[in-house]
Amino acid sequence: MAKTDRALTDPRAAALMVLDRLDRRPSPLDAALDETAPLTAGLSRRDRALFNQLVYGTLRWRLRLDAVVAAYADRPLKKISPSILNILRIGLYQILFMDRIPASAAVNTAVNLARSGRAAKAAGFVNALLRNALRSPGRFALPDAGAAPVDHAAIAKSFPRWLIRRWIDRMGPAGTDRLCDAMNDIPPITLRCNALKNSLPELVEALADQAEGVAAVDDVPGALNLVRPRCPIPEMAAFVDGRFAVQDAAAQLVSLLLAPRPGETVLDACAGLGGKTTHLAQLMTNRGAILAMDHADSKLVRLEEEVRRLGVSIAGTRHADLNRPLDPRSFPRFDRVLLDAPCSGLGVLRRNPDAKWSSQKKDVARFATRQARFLDHLAPLVRKRGLLVYAVCSMEPEENTGAVRTFLKNHPNFVISDPQTIEEKTVHPFLDQDGFLRTFPHVHHMDGFFAARFRRIY
C-alpha cells in the first residue's frame, strides 16, 4: 500500500512499508529494516522513535489486534487485503497501547494511509471500523480463561496458540503469563564493556551524556544497560572507538561459561557477526588463538570489521558448513569449542517479535535435528580434557536437555562438567541442579538462553 520508491518522512507510512514488506517477502525484521533504511533515513529523531514503536509494537501485539479487527469487521480477516489489515493494526495499536496519541489522530492518520494507497472504499472501511471500536469497546471480549485457557492467554498476551500450549504445560497459566509479559516488554539496550580498550567506570563516564541513564547489570560484570540513548549507537564516539559492543547479558554469560584462558586455542563454530568471538578474545586478554567459523561469507566479512573495531588481534575466520562432516586433518584440536547453535530463537522474542508469527511448532524439532548434527561434527575437534559449550537462545526442551541427551548418548567420551570446576563464578547463580545454564526473561530480566558445558574425558 505505501509507496517504497521514494524517501518517507511520515513515520506511520514508513511503518506500513516495513510491515507490508514482511508480508510480501517473509524475512527477519532486522533484514527488512536494513533493506528499507535508505527510505527512512530522513525521519527526524522523534519520528524515528514513533516509527520503531509502531513496527515493533504492531508485530508484538498482532494477534490481539487481529482479534479486535475480527470483532468489528463485516468480513473475515482473510478477505481484508494485507496492507489494509496492517493499516488497521497500526491504528488500533495507537488506540489501545499508546496513551500519548489521541484516538482521533490515530483514526485520521489510518484513513489517510488508506487514501494514499488510492483505496477510497478501503478508507471508508478503515474509518468505520476504528470509530466503531472506539464507540463500542465492549464488542470485543477475551475468551474465558477457565473454559479456554490457551485461547485466552494467546489473545490476551498475543502469542501463537501452539507456543502458549507448550508453555502452560511446563509452567502453568501463571508462569506463562509472567513469561509473556516479560517477552512483551521493550527490552533494554545492553552493552558489553570492551576491557581491551577501557574499564567499566571509564565507559560509564564516556556514555554519561549519551543517554538518559547508564546502569550496570549487577549479576554480569562488564555489562550495562543504556537508557534512552540520545543518538544512534553507531554514531557514539565510544562505539566508533571500539570501547563497547551491544550484547545481551545472557549472551555474555555463555562466553563466561566457556571461560577461555589466555594462550589457549578456541573455536567459535557458528560465529555469526562475532559478538561472542570478540568477547572470548577479551576474556583471553588478546592472547592465544581463536578461529571463528560460519557458513555465510557475508557474516564473516562483518565479523572481521567488528574484530578490527574492538581491537581484537587473535581471531581468524574460516568458511565452513557444519551440516557436513569436517575433515579433522584440516583442523587442530581445540582447548575449548563454542557452538552457539542456530535455533528457533524463541528465547529472544522480546527482541524479535516478528518471529512469533514466522515460527512454527515443527521448527523446534527441525532445529533440534540440526543441532545434534552440528554437535556430532564438532566433537572430534575437541582435544582430550578439552571443553565444548553448546548454547541456544531457546528455552524449549528439544533444543535444551533433549539436545544434551542425544549428544551424550552418541558421544560417551564426553560428560557434563561438574559445576564446581567452572572457573567463572559469575555463572554459578544461573546454573540449575544439573549444571545447565538457564536464563529466563521473567526471572532474570535478560534473554532466554540455555547452555551446557561438556568435558571430553578420552
Tab-separated table of C-alpha atoms in Angstrom:
chain	number	residue	atom	x	y	z
A	1	MET	CA	0.000	0.000	0.000
A	2	ALA	CA	2.710	2.502	0.994
A	3	LYS	CA	4.984	3.697	-1.778
A	4	THR	CA	8.511	2.348	-1.457
A	5	ASP	CA	10.250	4.116	-4.350
A	6	ARG	CA	10.888	7.400	-2.534
A	7	ALA	CA	12.063	8.531	0.859
A	8	LEU	CA	9.404	8.686	3.562
A	9	THR	CA	9.009	11.401	6.169
A	10	ASP	CA	5.783	10.069	7.725
A	11	PRO	CA	6.592	7.501	10.452
A	12	ARG	CA	3.258	5.724	10.002
A	13	ALA	CA	3.760	5.347	6.260
A	14	ALA	CA	7.270	4.088	6.945
A	15	ALA	CA	5.960	1.535	9.465
A	16	LEU	CA	3.357	0.376	6.964
A	17	MET	CA	6.050	-0.046	4.326
A	18	VAL	CA	8.058	-2.352	6.599
A	19	LEU	CA	5.036	-4.389	7.684
A	20	ASP	CA	3.873	-4.782	4.098
A	21	ARG	CA	7.338	-5.887	3.060
A	22	LEU	CA	7.344	-8.585	5.750
A	23	ASP	CA	4.027	-9.862	4.399
A	24	ARG	CA	5.256	-9.939	0.814
A	25	ARG	CA	8.695	-11.403	1.472
A	26	PRO	CA	8.946	-13.144	4.818
A	27	SER	CA	12.352	-12.492	6.361
A	28	PRO	CA	13.753	-11.443	9.734
A	29	LEU	CA	12.678	-7.985	10.835
A	30	ASP	CA	16.310	-6.858	11.056
A	31	ALA	CA	16.753	-7.647	7.356
A	32	ALA	CA	13.594	-5.734	6.435
A	33	LEU	CA	14.720	-2.710	8.446
A	34	ASP	CA	18.163	-2.799	6.833
A	35	GLU	CA	16.680	-3.042	3.348
A	36	THR	CA	14.300	-0.133	3.877
A	37	ALA	CA	16.791	2.029	5.812
A	38	PRO	CA	17.566	4.326	2.834
A	39	LEU	CA	13.866	5.190	2.580
A	40	THR	CA	13.515	6.019	6.284
A	41	ALA	CA	16.800	7.880	6.677
A	42	GLY	CA	15.012	11.241	6.547
A	43	LEU	CA	12.897	10.640	9.630
A	44	SER	CA	13.559	13.022	12.485
A	45	ARG	CA	14.695	11.581	15.807
A	46	ARG	CA	11.182	11.910	17.224
A	47	ASP	CA	9.562	10.384	14.148
A	48	ARG	CA	12.082	7.536	14.118
A	49	ALA	CA	11.154	6.707	17.696
A	50	LEU	CA	7.476	6.578	16.683
A	51	PHE	CA	8.329	4.510	13.596
A	52	ASN	CA	10.200	1.943	15.705
A	53	GLN	CA	7.421	1.816	18.283
A	54	LEU	CA	4.774	1.247	15.611
A	55	VAL	CA	6.733	-1.502	13.847
A	56	TYR	CA	7.741	-3.419	16.953
A	57	GLY	CA	4.509	-2.779	18.839
A	58	THR	CA	2.244	-3.802	15.960
A	59	LEU	CA	4.215	-7.005	15.451
A	60	ARG	CA	4.342	-7.696	19.191
A	61	TRP	CA	0.560	-7.380	19.606
A	62	ARG	CA	-0.549	-8.629	16.202
A	63	LEU	CA	-2.777	-11.497	17.343
A	64	ARG	CA	-4.550	-9.293	19.892
A	65	LEU	CA	-5.024	-6.567	17.281
A	66	ASP	CA	-6.380	-9.075	14.750
A	67	ALA	CA	-8.881	-10.332	17.316
A	68	VAL	CA	-10.131	-6.780	17.764
A	69	VAL	CA	-10.382	-6.294	13.986
A	70	ALA	CA	-12.358	-9.536	13.714
A	71	ALA	CA	-14.817	-8.337	16.376
A	72	TYR	CA	-15.722	-5.206	14.376
A	73	ALA	CA	-15.171	-6.195	10.742
A	74	ASP	CA	-18.054	-7.041	8.427
A	75	ARG	CA	-15.911	-9.650	6.668
A	76	PRO	CA	-13.420	-12.391	7.635
A	77	LEU	CA	-9.815	-11.334	8.163
A	78	LYS	CA	-8.712	-13.317	5.116
A	79	LYS	CA	-10.980	-11.140	2.975
A	80	ILE	CA	-9.171	-7.963	4.071
A	81	SER	CA	-6.174	-7.056	1.937
A	82	PRO	CA	-2.867	-7.484	3.813
A	83	SER	CA	-1.981	-3.800	3.546
A	84	ILE	CA	-5.383	-2.605	4.791
A	85	LEU	CA	-5.110	-5.078	7.656
A	86	ASN	CA	-1.714	-3.595	8.527
A	87	ILE	CA	-3.246	-0.093	8.497
A	88	LEU	CA	-5.926	-1.286	10.903
A	89	ARG	CA	-3.289	-2.884	13.136
A	90	ILE	CA	-1.257	0.339	13.222
A	91	GLY	CA	-4.358	2.377	14.037
A	92	LEU	CA	-5.574	0.024	16.757
A	93	TYR	CA	-2.115	-0.268	18.280
A	94	GLN	CA	-2.072	3.501	18.777
A	95	ILE	CA	-5.588	3.482	20.218
A	96	LEU	CA	-5.072	0.564	22.584
A	97	PHE	CA	-1.424	0.847	23.598
A	98	MET	CA	-0.220	4.437	23.075
A	99	ASP	CA	-1.733	6.880	25.551
A	100	ARG	CA	0.103	9.905	24.191
A	101	ILE	CA	-1.562	9.724	20.767
A	102	PRO	CA	-5.189	10.957	20.681
A	103	ALA	CA	-7.597	8.345	19.357
A	104	SER	CA	-8.881	10.809	16.763
A	105	ALA	CA	-5.368	11.269	15.408
A	106	ALA	CA	-4.880	7.507	15.192
A	107	VAL	CA	-8.112	7.177	13.185
A	108	ASN	CA	-7.425	10.095	10.866
A	109	THR	CA	-3.869	9.046	10.063
A	110	ALA	CA	-5.023	5.478	9.375
A	111	VAL	CA	-7.656	6.760	6.964
A	112	ASN	CA	-5.052	8.931	5.247
A	113	LEU	CA	-2.773	5.908	4.857
A	114	ALA	CA	-5.562	4.043	3.110
A	115	ARG	CA	-6.305	7.012	0.842
A	116	SER	CA	-2.641	7.426	-0.039
A	117	GLY	CA	-2.817	3.929	-1.440
A	118	ARG	CA	-5.632	5.017	-3.752
A	119	ALA	CA	-8.164	2.842	-1.974
A	120	ALA	CA	-11.076	5.202	-1.301
A	121	LYS	CA	-13.503	2.415	-0.415
A	122	ALA	CA	-10.948	0.875	1.895
A	123	ALA	CA	-10.520	4.263	3.578
A	124	GLY	CA	-14.203	4.253	4.452
A	125	PHE	CA	-13.926	0.727	5.818
A	126	VAL	CA	-10.915	1.703	7.944
A	127	ASN	CA	-12.698	4.801	9.248
A	128	ALA	CA	-15.879	2.911	10.156
A	129	LEU	CA	-14.104	0.015	11.875
A	130	LEU	CA	-11.812	2.171	14.011
A	131	ARG	CA	-14.635	4.518	15.041
A	132	ASN	CA	-16.875	1.568	15.926
A	133	ALA	CA	-14.065	0.162	18.054
A	134	LEU	CA	-13.937	3.484	19.909
A	135	ARG	CA	-17.713	3.826	20.293
A	136	SER	CA	-18.446	0.225	21.307
A	137	PRO	CA	-15.388	-1.185	23.082
A	138	GLY	CA	-17.459	-3.900	24.739
A	139	ARG	CA	-17.976	-5.751	21.472
A	140	PHE	CA	-14.503	-7.260	21.819
A	141	ALA	CA	-14.066	-9.737	24.664
A	142	LEU	CA	-11.314	-12.197	25.510
A	143	PRO	CA	-12.118	-15.924	25.600
A	144	ASP	CA	-12.972	-17.209	29.081
A	145	ALA	CA	-9.769	-18.075	30.956
A	146	GLY	CA	-11.363	-21.003	32.762
A	147	ALA	CA	-13.055	-22.614	29.793
A	148	ALA	CA	-10.366	-21.861	27.197
A	149	PRO	CA	-7.066	-21.048	28.953
A	150	VAL	CA	-4.938	-21.410	25.814
A	151	ASP	CA	-7.157	-19.182	23.671
A	152	HIS	CA	-7.456	-16.655	26.475
A	153	ALA	CA	-3.696	-16.378	27.014
A	154	ALA	CA	-2.899	-16.436	23.298
A	155	ILE	CA	-5.130	-13.447	22.555
A	156	ALA	CA	-4.596	-11.589	25.843
A	157	LYS	CA	-0.802	-11.774	25.540
A	158	SER	CA	-0.598	-12.024	21.726
A	159	PHE	CA	1.359	-15.250	21.286
A	160	PRO	CA	0.762	-18.219	18.955
A	161	ARG	CA	-1.557	-20.812	20.447
A	162	TRP	CA	0.890	-23.676	19.877
A	163	LEU	CA	3.538	-21.861	21.891
A	164	ILE	CA	1.151	-20.883	24.680
A	165	ARG	CA	0.048	-24.521	24.951
A	166	ARG	CA	3.662	-25.666	25.359
A	167	TRP	CA	4.423	-23.048	27.990
A	168	ILE	CA	1.256	-23.743	30.009
A	169	ASP	CA	2.118	-27.446	30.030
A	170	ARG	CA	5.559	-26.632	31.502
A	171	MET	CA	4.981	-23.532	33.621
A	172	GLY	CA	1.238	-23.394	34.253
A	173	PRO	CA	-1.010	-20.418	33.423
A	174	ALA	CA	0.544	-18.032	35.979
A	175	GLY	CA	4.129	-18.736	34.896
A	176	THR	CA	3.126	-18.406	31.265
A	177	ASP	CA	1.516	-15.038	31.942
A	178	ARG	CA	4.694	-13.769	33.591
A	179	LEU	CA	6.849	-15.018	30.742
A	180	CYS	CA	4.582	-13.463	28.126
A	181	ASP	CA	4.544	-10.137	29.968
A	182	ALA	CA	8.341	-10.119	30.057
A	183	MET	CA	8.503	-11.035	26.368
A	184	ASN	CA	6.129	-8.167	25.541
A	185	ASP	CA	8.192	-5.606	27.437
A	186	ILE	CA	10.572	-3.439	25.436
A	187	PRO	CA	13.981	-4.981	26.163
A	188	PRO	CA	16.897	-2.911	27.427
A	189	ILE	CA	19.847	-1.987	25.268
A	190	THR	CA	22.588	-3.981	26.944
A	191	LEU	CA	26.238	-3.299	26.265
A	192	ARG	CA	29.429	-5.212	26.984
A	193	CYS	CA	32.389	-3.144	28.081
A	194	ASN	CA	35.421	-3.950	25.967
A	195	ALA	CA	38.112	-4.469	28.588
A	196	LEU	CA	40.742	-4.454	25.850
A	197	LYS	CA	40.186	-0.706	25.481
A	198	ASN	CA	38.713	0.618	28.725
A	199	SER	CA	37.377	-0.215	32.166
A	200	LEU	CA	33.687	-0.223	33.072
A	201	PRO	CA	33.919	3.049	35.080
A	202	GLU	CA	35.693	4.700	32.143
A	203	LEU	CA	32.969	3.536	29.747
A	204	VAL	CA	30.196	4.710	32.065
A	205	GLU	CA	31.814	8.146	32.180
A	206	ALA	CA	32.153	8.237	28.373
A	207	LEU	CA	28.461	7.387	27.922
A	208	ALA	CA	27.086	9.610	30.675
A	209	ASP	CA	25.959	12.374	28.300
A	210	GLN	CA	24.958	9.972	25.509
A	211	ALA	CA	21.820	8.647	27.197
A	212	GLU	CA	19.346	9.463	29.944
A	213	GLY	CA	20.886	6.747	32.066
A	214	VAL	CA	23.651	4.161	32.205
A	215	ALA	CA	23.135	1.339	34.690
A	216	ALA	CA	25.454	-1.574	35.414
A	217	VAL	CA	23.956	-5.080	35.283
A	218	ASP	CA	24.625	-6.298	38.808
A	219	ASP	CA	24.891	-10.024	38.060
A	220	VAL	CA	27.132	-9.786	34.984
A	221	PRO	CA	30.427	-7.900	35.350
A	222	GLY	CA	31.178	-5.658	32.403
A	223	ALA	CA	27.541	-5.454	31.294
A	224	LEU	CA	25.458	-2.296	31.459
A	225	ASN	CA	22.089	-1.093	30.250
A	226	LEU	CA	21.752	2.079	28.216
A	227	VAL	CA	18.551	4.005	28.975
A	228	ARG	CA	17.065	6.027	26.113
A	229	PRO	CA	20.193	6.912	24.117
A	230	ARG	CA	20.254	10.420	22.700
A	231	CYS	CA	21.698	9.381	19.344
A	232	PRO	CA	22.021	6.163	17.325
A	233	ILE	CA	24.564	3.849	18.925
A	234	PRO	CA	26.769	3.583	15.778
A	235	GLU	CA	27.222	7.371	15.937
A	236	MET	CA	28.547	7.352	19.513
A	237	ALA	CA	32.259	8.094	19.760
A	238	ALA	CA	32.722	5.284	22.290
A	239	PHE	CA	31.214	2.824	19.809
A	240	VAL	CA	33.328	4.035	16.905
A	241	ASP	CA	36.402	3.733	19.115
A	242	GLY	CA	35.520	0.129	19.952
A	243	ARG	CA	35.026	0.676	23.669
A	244	PHE	CA	31.871	-1.460	23.821
A	245	ALA	CA	29.739	-3.955	21.933
A	246	VAL	CA	25.964	-4.373	22.010
A	247	GLN	CA	25.231	-7.767	23.561
A	248	ASP	CA	22.534	-9.050	25.904
A	249	ALA	CA	23.663	-10.135	29.357
A	250	ALA	CA	22.534	-13.729	28.763
A	251	ALA	CA	24.735	-13.964	25.671
A	252	GLN	CA	27.650	-12.665	27.719
A	253	LEU	CA	27.122	-15.460	30.263
A	254	VAL	CA	27.656	-18.063	27.517
A	255	SER	CA	31.224	-16.888	26.894
A	256	LEU	CA	31.831	-16.745	30.633
A	257	LEU	CA	30.672	-20.369	30.883
A	258	LEU	CA	33.277	-21.416	28.307
A	259	ALA	CA	35.819	-19.420	30.348
A	260	PRO	CA	38.745	-19.471	27.885
A	261	ARG	CA	42.192	-18.768	29.293
A	262	PRO	CA	44.920	-16.628	27.780
A	263	GLY	CA	47.129	-18.669	25.448
A	264	GLU	CA	44.540	-21.319	24.610
A	265	THR	CA	43.156	-22.309	21.202
A	266	VAL	CA	39.429	-21.684	20.858
A	267	LEU	CA	36.895	-22.437	18.122
A	268	ASP	CA	33.746	-20.313	17.771
A	269	ALA	CA	31.921	-22.698	15.478
A	270	CYS	CA	28.886	-20.605	14.478
A	271	ALA	CA	30.384	-17.187	14.963
A	272	GLY	CA	27.803	-15.106	13.115
A	273	LEU	CA	28.641	-11.415	13.460
A	274	GLY	CA	31.253	-12.005	16.135
A	275	GLY	CA	29.576	-10.995	19.377
A	276	LYS	CA	30.906	-13.994	21.263
A	277	THR	CA	34.134	-14.200	19.249
A	278	THR	CA	35.190	-10.767	20.442
A	279	HIS	CA	34.049	-11.472	23.991
A	280	LEU	CA	36.175	-14.631	24.054
A	281	ALA	CA	39.170	-12.632	22.856
A	282	GLN	CA	38.538	-10.114	25.603
A	283	LEU	CA	38.439	-12.881	28.239
A	284	MET	CA	41.725	-14.204	26.829
A	285	THR	CA	43.272	-10.705	27.047
A	286	ASN	CA	44.087	-10.976	23.340
A	287	ARG	CA	46.495	-13.875	23.948
A	288	GLY	CA	46.086	-17.241	22.249
A	289	ALA	CA	44.187	-18.056	19.059
A	290	ILE	CA	40.507	-18.033	18.104
A	291	LEU	CA	39.100	-19.492	14.905
A	292	ALA	CA	35.706	-18.002	14.032
A	293	MET	CA	33.716	-20.141	11.587
A	294	ASP	CA	30.472	-19.550	9.757
A	295	HIS	CA	28.803	-20.775	6.584
A	296	ALA	CA	27.921	-17.237	5.435
A	297	ASP	CA	30.807	-15.288	3.954
A	298	SER	CA	28.863	-12.029	4.378
A	299	LYS	CA	28.754	-12.600	8.137
A	300	LEU	CA	32.460	-13.306	8.262
A	301	VAL	CA	33.150	-10.021	6.479
A	302	ARG	CA	31.146	-8.146	9.083
A	303	LEU	CA	32.795	-10.176	11.859
A	304	GLU	CA	36.200	-9.093	10.626
A	305	GLU	CA	35.060	-5.467	10.748
A	306	GLU	CA	33.901	-5.956	14.336
A	307	VAL	CA	37.192	-7.595	15.263
A	308	ARG	CA	39.076	-4.563	13.971
A	309	ARG	CA	36.741	-2.087	15.693
A	310	LEU	CA	37.197	-3.763	19.080
A	311	GLY	CA	40.957	-4.150	18.750
A	312	VAL	CA	40.972	-7.958	18.701
A	313	SER	CA	44.196	-9.376	17.267
A	314	ILE	CA	43.904	-13.138	17.901
A	315	ALA	CA	40.809	-14.055	15.830
A	316	GLY	CA	40.938	-15.522	12.332
A	317	THR	CA	37.997	-16.597	10.174
A	318	ARG	CA	37.137	-19.624	8.101
A	319	HIS	CA	34.167	-20.601	5.972
A	320	ALA	CA	32.648	-23.924	6.994
A	321	ASP	CA	29.262	-25.615	6.742
A	322	LEU	CA	28.574	-27.705	9.822
A	323	ASN	CA	25.810	-29.555	8.029
A	324	ARG	CA	28.660	-31.604	6.542
A	325	PRO	CA	31.335	-33.522	8.462
A	326	LEU	CA	34.562	-31.589	8.918
A	327	ASP	CA	37.873	-33.110	7.892
A	328	PRO	CA	39.752	-33.463	11.198
A	329	ARG	CA	43.048	-33.427	9.298
A	330	SER	CA	42.493	-29.818	8.278
A	331	PHE	CA	41.820	-28.569	11.807
A	332	PRO	CA	43.843	-28.503	15.008
A	333	ARG	CA	42.396	-29.892	18.230
A	334	PHE	CA	40.998	-27.046	20.289
A	335	ASP	CA	41.202	-26.454	24.013
A	336	ARG	CA	37.688	-25.029	24.018
A	337	VAL	CA	34.898	-25.059	21.450
A	338	LEU	CA	31.762	-22.927	21.454
A	339	LEU	CA	28.689	-23.925	19.476
A	340	ASP	CA	26.180	-21.096	19.650
A	341	ALA	CA	23.841	-23.133	17.510
A	342	PRO	CA	21.160	-21.983	15.085
A	343	CYS	CA	17.875	-22.403	16.909
A	344	SER	CA	14.206	-21.464	16.992
A	345	GLY	CA	15.078	-18.164	18.713
A	346	LEU	CA	12.031	-18.480	20.963
A	347	GLY	CA	14.023	-17.129	23.899
A	348	VAL	CA	14.560	-13.748	22.230
A	349	LEU	CA	11.035	-12.943	21.071
A	350	ARG	CA	11.098	-9.712	23.029
A	351	ARG	CA	13.778	-8.506	20.607
A	352	ASN	CA	12.348	-10.225	17.519
A	353	PRO	CA	8.540	-10.044	17.799
A	354	ASP	CA	8.167	-10.912	14.113
A	355	ALA	CA	9.426	-14.419	14.923
A	356	LYS	CA	6.240	-15.058	16.890
A	357	TRP	CA	4.377	-15.323	13.623
A	358	SER	CA	7.032	-16.904	11.407
A	359	SER	CA	7.960	-19.712	13.829
A	360	GLN	CA	6.064	-22.991	13.870
A	361	LYS	CA	5.995	-25.986	16.180
A	362	LYS	CA	7.730	-28.154	13.592
A	363	ASP	CA	10.651	-25.707	13.515
A	364	VAL	CA	11.667	-26.709	17.034
A	365	ALA	CA	12.140	-30.351	16.036
A	366	ARG	CA	13.886	-29.332	12.819
A	367	PHE	CA	16.388	-27.182	14.688
A	368	ALA	CA	16.979	-29.926	17.266
A	369	THR	CA	17.957	-32.310	14.471
A	370	ARG	CA	20.375	-29.760	13.043
A	371	GLN	CA	21.842	-29.026	16.476
A	372	ALA	CA	22.569	-32.730	17.018
A	373	ARG	CA	24.274	-32.877	13.624
A	374	PHE	CA	26.447	-29.850	14.381
A	375	LEU	CA	27.498	-31.279	17.745
A	376	ASP	CA	28.412	-34.595	16.117
A	377	HIS	CA	30.608	-32.834	13.582
A	378	LEU	CA	32.384	-30.710	16.199
A	379	ALA	CA	33.081	-33.403	18.794
A	380	PRO	CA	36.269	-34.702	17.060
A	381	LEU	CA	37.801	-31.218	17.170
A	382	VAL	CA	37.825	-31.044	20.974
A	383	ARG	CA	41.123	-32.194	22.458
A	384	LYS	CA	41.233	-34.717	25.299
A	385	ARG	CA	40.182	-32.971	28.537
A	386	GLY	CA	39.030	-30.044	26.400
A	387	LEU	CA	35.699	-28.268	26.769
A	388	LEU	CA	32.687	-27.878	24.497
A	389	VAL	CA	29.890	-25.418	25.268
A	390	TYR	CA	26.565	-25.823	23.490
A	391	ALA	CA	24.260	-22.785	23.644
A	392	VAL	CA	20.924	-21.734	22.152
A	393	CYS	CA	18.663	-18.711	22.612
A	394	SER	CA	15.726	-21.022	23.208
A	395	MET	CA	14.019	-22.391	26.307
A	396	GLU	CA	12.367	-25.317	24.521
A	397	PRO	CA	13.191	-28.820	25.852
A	398	GLU	CA	14.017	-30.346	22.464
A	399	GLU	CA	16.731	-27.748	21.953
A	400	ASN	CA	17.891	-27.853	25.581
A	401	THR	CA	18.069	-31.096	27.549
A	402	GLY	CA	16.910	-33.081	24.526
A	403	ALA	CA	19.973	-31.984	22.561
A	404	VAL	CA	22.211	-32.777	25.541
A	405	ARG	CA	20.813	-36.295	25.962
A	406	THR	CA	21.252	-37.048	22.267
A	407	PHE	CA	24.837	-35.815	22.277
A	408	LEU	CA	25.857	-37.764	25.386
A	409	LYS	CA	24.247	-40.920	24.016
A	410	ASN	CA	26.214	-40.614	20.774
A	411	HIS	CA	29.458	-39.487	22.424
A	412	PRO	CA	30.221	-41.404	25.640
A	413	ASN	CA	33.661	-39.769	25.705
A	414	PHE	CA	32.008	-36.515	26.869
A	415	VAL	CA	30.448	-35.704	30.223
A	416	ILE	CA	28.697	-32.664	31.665
A	417	SER	CA	31.206	-30.501	33.516
A	418	ASP	CA	30.921	-30.564	37.281
A	419	PRO	CA	29.699	-27.059	38.207
A	420	GLN	CA	32.433	-26.860	40.829
A	421	THR	CA	35.042	-26.995	38.046
A	422	ILE	CA	33.596	-23.943	36.280
A	423	GLU	CA	36.176	-21.232	36.823
A	424	GLU	CA	33.947	-18.213	36.292
A	425	LYS	CA	31.849	-17.868	39.448
A	426	THR	CA	29.591	-15.292	37.778
A	427	VAL	CA	27.672	-18.064	36.025
A	428	HIS	CA	27.025	-20.170	39.137
A	429	PRO	CA	23.755	-18.421	40.151
A	430	PHE	CA	22.377	-19.217	36.695
A	431	LEU	CA	23.153	-22.964	36.833
A	432	ASP	CA	20.372	-25.438	37.626
A	433	GLN	CA	20.795	-28.647	39.627
A	434	ASP	CA	22.037	-30.486	36.533
A	435	GLY	CA	24.739	-27.922	35.821
A	436	PHE	CA	22.948	-26.298	32.868
A	437	LEU	CA	22.953	-22.539	32.424
A	438	ARG	CA	19.413	-21.215	32.060
A	439	THR	CA	18.156	-17.638	31.843
A	440	PHE	CA	14.542	-16.510	31.592
A	441	PRO	CA	13.197	-13.052	30.685
A	442	HIS	CA	10.627	-13.092	33.506
A	443	VAL	CA	13.139	-14.263	36.115
A	444	HIS	CA	16.473	-12.704	35.185
A	445	HIS	CA	15.367	-9.737	33.045
A	446	MET	CA	17.541	-10.900	30.166
A	447	ASP	CA	17.064	-13.046	27.065
A	448	GLY	CA	16.077	-16.697	27.358
A	449	PHE	CA	19.200	-18.842	26.905
A	450	PHE	CA	20.280	-22.401	27.596
A	451	ALA	CA	23.871	-23.640	27.673
A	452	ALA	CA	25.606	-26.874	28.628
A	453	ARG	CA	29.326	-27.364	29.172
A	454	PHE	CA	30.819	-30.734	28.231
A	455	ARG	CA	34.294	-32.089	29.013
A	456	ARG	CA	35.963	-34.659	26.769
A	457	ILE	CA	37.352	-37.417	29.006
A	458	TYR	CA	39.040	-39.585	26.356
